PDB file of C-alpha atoms in Angstrom:
ATOM      1  CA  MET A   6      46.027  66.696  44.120  1.00  0.00           C
ATOM      2  CA  GLY A   7      45.008  70.308  44.608  1.00  0.00           C
ATOM      3  CA  ARG A   8      42.267  70.145  41.983  1.00  0.00           C
ATOM      4  CA  ARG A   9      40.653  67.160  43.619  1.00  0.00           C
ATOM      5  CA  TYR A  10      40.390  68.924  46.975  1.00  0.00           C
ATOM      6  CA  LEU A  11      39.173  72.080  45.248  1.00  0.00           C
ATOM      7  CA  LYS A  12      36.430  70.093  43.492  1.00  0.00           C
ATOM      8  CA  LYS A  13      35.371  68.450  46.758  1.00  0.00           C
ATOM      9  CA  PHE A  14      35.285  71.828  48.518  1.00  0.00           C
ATOM     10  CA  ALA A  15      33.288  73.375  45.665  1.00  0.00           C
ATOM     11  CA  ALA A  16      30.771  70.516  45.766  1.00  0.00           C
ATOM     12  CA  PHE A  17      30.424  70.824  49.559  1.00  0.00           C
ATOM     13  CA  PHE A  18      30.008  74.599  49.327  1.00  0.00           C
ATOM     14  CA  LEU A  19      27.417  74.244  46.546  1.00  0.00           C
ATOM     15  CA  VAL A  20      25.333  71.767  48.576  1.00  0.00           C
ATOM     16  CA  LEU A  21      25.600  74.020  51.640  1.00  0.00           C
ATOM     17  CA  ALA A  22      24.508  77.088  49.663  1.00  0.00           C
ATOM     18  CA  ILE A  23      21.565  75.244  48.085  1.00  0.00           C
ATOM     19  CA  THR A  24      20.452  74.015  51.521  1.00  0.00           C
ATOM     20  CA  VAL A  25      20.590  77.517  53.007  1.00  0.00           C
ATOM     21  CA  VAL A  26      18.641  78.980  50.074  1.00  0.00           C
ATOM     22  CA  VAL A  27      15.935  76.288  50.280  1.00  0.00           C
ATOM     23  CA  VAL A  28      15.544  76.768  54.046  1.00  0.00           C
ATOM     24  CA  ALA A  29      15.361  80.551  53.614  1.00  0.00           C
ATOM     25  CA  VAL A  30      12.697  80.287  50.897  1.00  0.00           C
ATOM     26  CA  LEU A  31      10.598  77.828  52.892  1.00  0.00           C
ATOM     27  CA  SER A  32      10.922  79.945  56.020  1.00  0.00           C
ATOM     28  CA  ALA A  33       9.844  83.083  54.177  1.00  0.00           C
ATOM     29  CA  ALA A  34       6.927  81.280  52.540  1.00  0.00           C
ATOM     30  CA  SER A  35       5.584  79.898  55.800  1.00  0.00           C
ATOM     31  CA  ARG A  36       6.110  83.014  57.899  1.00  0.00           C
ATOM     32  CA  VAL A  37       2.971  84.237  59.626  1.00  0.00           C
ATOM     33  CA  SER A  38       2.714  87.720  61.084  1.00  0.00           C
ATOM     34  CA  PRO A  39       2.399  87.832  64.904  1.00  0.00           C
ATOM     35  CA  GLU A  40      -0.911  89.714  64.721  1.00  0.00           C
ATOM     36  CA  THR A  41      -2.459  87.020  62.551  1.00  0.00           C
ATOM     37  CA  ALA A  42      -1.252  84.310  64.906  1.00  0.00           C
ATOM     38  CA  VAL A  43      -2.734  86.132  67.923  1.00  0.00           C
ATOM     39  CA  ASP A  44      -6.059  86.613  66.121  1.00  0.00           C
ATOM     40  CA  ARG A  45      -6.209  82.907  65.206  1.00  0.00           C
ATOM     41  CA  TYR A  46      -5.441  81.905  68.776  1.00  0.00           C
ATOM     42  CA  MET A  47      -8.108  84.194  70.200  1.00  0.00           C
ATOM     43  CA  GLN A  48     -10.715  82.846  67.750  1.00  0.00           C
ATOM     44  CA  GLN A  49      -9.778  79.300  68.665  1.00  0.00           C
ATOM     45  CA  MET A  50     -10.086  80.054  72.382  1.00  0.00           C
ATOM     46  CA  HIS A  51     -13.543  81.625  71.932  1.00  0.00           C
ATOM     47  CA  SER A  52     -14.778  78.668  69.885  1.00  0.00           C
ATOM     48  CA  GLN A  53     -13.555  76.203  72.541  1.00  0.00           C
ATOM     49  CA  GLU A  54     -15.272  78.126  75.328  1.00  0.00           C
ATOM     50  CA  ALA A  55     -18.551  77.986  73.442  1.00  0.00           C
ATOM     51  CA  GLU A  56     -18.490  74.176  73.001  1.00  0.00           C
ATOM     52  CA  PRO A  57     -16.970  72.448  76.054  1.00  0.00           C
ATOM     53  CA  GLU A  58     -19.240  69.417  75.678  1.00  0.00           C
ATOM     54  CA  GLY A  59     -17.763  68.734  72.238  1.00  0.00           C
ATOM     55  CA  LEU A  60     -14.397  67.894  73.752  1.00  0.00           C
ATOM     56  CA  SER A  61     -13.866  64.233  74.450  1.00  0.00           C
ATOM     57  CA  ALA A  62     -10.949  61.852  74.531  1.00  0.00           C
ATOM     58  CA  THR A  63     -10.944  58.097  74.098  1.00  0.00           C
ATOM     59  CA  VAL A  64      -8.993  55.958  76.497  1.00  0.00           C
ATOM     60  CA  GLU A  65      -7.253  52.957  75.021  1.00  0.00           C
ATOM     61  CA  ASP A  66      -7.012  49.796  77.107  1.00  0.00           C
ATOM     62  CA  ARG A  67      -3.790  48.729  75.418  1.00  0.00           C
ATOM     63  CA  PRO A  68      -0.938  48.261  77.923  1.00  0.00           C
ATOM     64  CA  GLY A  69       2.365  50.004  77.326  1.00  0.00           C
ATOM     65  CA  THR A  70       5.554  48.305  76.245  1.00  0.00           C
ATOM     66  CA  SER A  71       7.534  46.775  79.083  1.00  0.00           C
ATOM     67  CA  LEU A  72      10.981  48.018  79.990  1.00  0.00           C
ATOM     68  CA  LEU A  73      12.632  44.692  79.153  1.00  0.00           C
ATOM     69  CA  VAL A  74      11.171  44.651  75.644  1.00  0.00           C
ATOM     70  CA  SER A  75      12.377  48.204  75.091  1.00  0.00           C
ATOM     71  CA  MET A  76      15.862  47.330  76.312  1.00  0.00           C
ATOM     72  CA  ALA A  77      15.978  44.245  74.085  1.00  0.00           C
ATOM     73  CA  GLY A  78      14.935  46.307  71.061  1.00  0.00           C
ATOM     74  CA  PHE A  79      17.614  48.888  71.796  1.00  0.00           C
ATOM     75  CA  ALA A  80      20.235  46.160  72.176  1.00  0.00           C
ATOM     76  CA  ALA A  81      19.143  44.637  68.847  1.00  0.00           C
ATOM     77  CA  ILE A  82      19.513  48.018  67.175  1.00  0.00           C
ATOM     78  CA  LEU A  83      23.076  48.222  68.493  1.00  0.00           C
ATOM     79  CA  VAL A  84      23.976  44.591  67.729  1.00  0.00           C
ATOM     80  CA  VAL A  85      22.949  44.574  64.058  1.00  0.00           C
ATOM     81  CA  PRO A  86      25.505  47.187  62.850  1.00  0.00           C
ATOM     82  CA  LEU A  87      28.146  45.764  65.181  1.00  0.00           C
ATOM     83  CA  ALA A  88      27.670  42.288  63.706  1.00  0.00           C
ATOM     84  CA  GLY A  89      27.944  43.714  60.204  1.00  0.00           C
ATOM     85  CA  LEU A  90      31.143  45.533  61.137  1.00  0.00           C
ATOM     86  CA  LEU A  91      32.647  42.383  62.628  1.00  0.00           C
ATOM     87  CA  MET A  92      31.727  40.363  59.539  1.00  0.00           C
ATOM     88  CA  PHE A  93      33.310  43.000  57.312  1.00  0.00           C
ATOM     89  CA  ALA A  94      36.504  43.101  59.393  1.00  0.00           C
ATOM     90  CA  ARG A  95      36.745  39.310  59.413  1.00  0.00           C
ATOM     91  CA  ALA A  96      36.289  39.078  55.646  1.00  0.00           C
ATOM     92  CA  LYS A  97      38.861  41.806  55.068  1.00  0.00           C
ATOM     93  CA  ARG A  98      41.367  40.104  57.368  1.00  0.00           C
ATOM     94  CA  ALA A  99      40.778  36.727  55.698  1.00  0.00           C
ATOM     95  CA  GLY A 100      41.424  38.329  52.318  1.00  0.00           C
ATOM     96  CA  GLN A 101      44.717  39.773  53.535  1.00  0.00           C
ATOM     97  CA  ASP A 102      45.837  36.434  54.950  1.00  0.00           C
ATOM     98  CA  SER A 103      45.315  34.632  51.660  1.00  0.00           C
ATOM     99  CA  ARG A 104      47.164  37.304  49.690  1.00  0.00           C
ATOM    100  CA  SER A 105      50.168  37.419  51.981  1.00  0.00           C
ATOM    101  CA  GLY A 106      50.448  33.644  51.873  1.00  0.00           C
ATOM    102  CA  ARG A 107      50.909  33.035  55.569  1.00  0.00           C
ATOM    103  CA  GLN A 108      52.836  29.838  56.031  1.00  0.00           C
ATOM    104  CA  SER A 109      55.046  28.506  58.733  1.00  0.00           C
ATOM    105  CA  TYR A 110      58.714  29.337  58.221  1.00  0.00           C
ATOM    106  CA  ARG A 111      60.817  26.448  56.921  1.00  0.00           C
ATOM    107  CA  PRO A 112      64.457  27.345  56.397  1.00  0.00           C
ATOM    108  CA  ARG A 113      66.346  25.679  53.612  1.00  0.00           C
ATOM    109  CA  LYS A 114      69.210  23.386  54.351  1.00  0.00           C
ATOM    110  CA  ASP A 115      71.848  25.669  52.842  1.00  0.00           C
ATOM    111  CA  MET A 116      70.691  28.580  55.004  1.00  0.00           C
ATOM    112  CA  SER A 117      71.395  26.853  58.292  1.00  0.00           C
ATOM    113  CA  LEU A 118      74.186  28.004  60.579  1.00  0.00           C
ATOM    114  CA  GLN A 119      75.923  24.642  60.420  1.00  0.00           C
ATOM    115  CA  ARG A 120      76.644  25.047  56.759  1.00  0.00           C
ATOM    116  CA  ALA A 121      77.820  28.643  57.152  1.00  0.00           C
ATOM    117  CA  LEU A 122      80.162  27.885  60.057  1.00  0.00           C
ATOM    118  CA  GLY A 123      81.286  24.527  58.881  1.00  0.00           C
ATOM    119  CA  SER A 124      81.077  21.114  60.447  1.00  0.00           C
ATOM    120  CA  LYS A 125      83.626  21.896  63.204  1.00  0.00           C
ATOM    121  CA  HIS A 126      81.397  24.376  64.985  1.00  0.00           C
ATOM    122  CA  ARG A 127      78.190  22.620  65.791  1.00  0.00           C
ATOM    123  CA  VAL A 128      75.444  24.648  67.247  1.00  0.00           C
TER     124      VAL A 128
END
């Protein structure tokens, strides 16, 4: 039993270490010095000041989604896994019932109290 837990811990630790190394490498590769970032921002601000007429935004006439539609979508997202879970539980319970052989209890004649006590003592 100890080896199995040791293997699981080693696998978890290996995945954790690989994730940390990948994040560190990507962070180091994408790091930008603060001076460069400030210079880029200042250049961008100067270019925007020079061309204010070039800025424009389009307005879409599409209406937003109603609150009821959003609520129905959220409820559907919650209902789908719940229905799957209920179907799984029902199938599992049905499988257990068939294996255990649930039947109504029918005592045999020789197991009744009348036979054990005799015919004098009727119950």
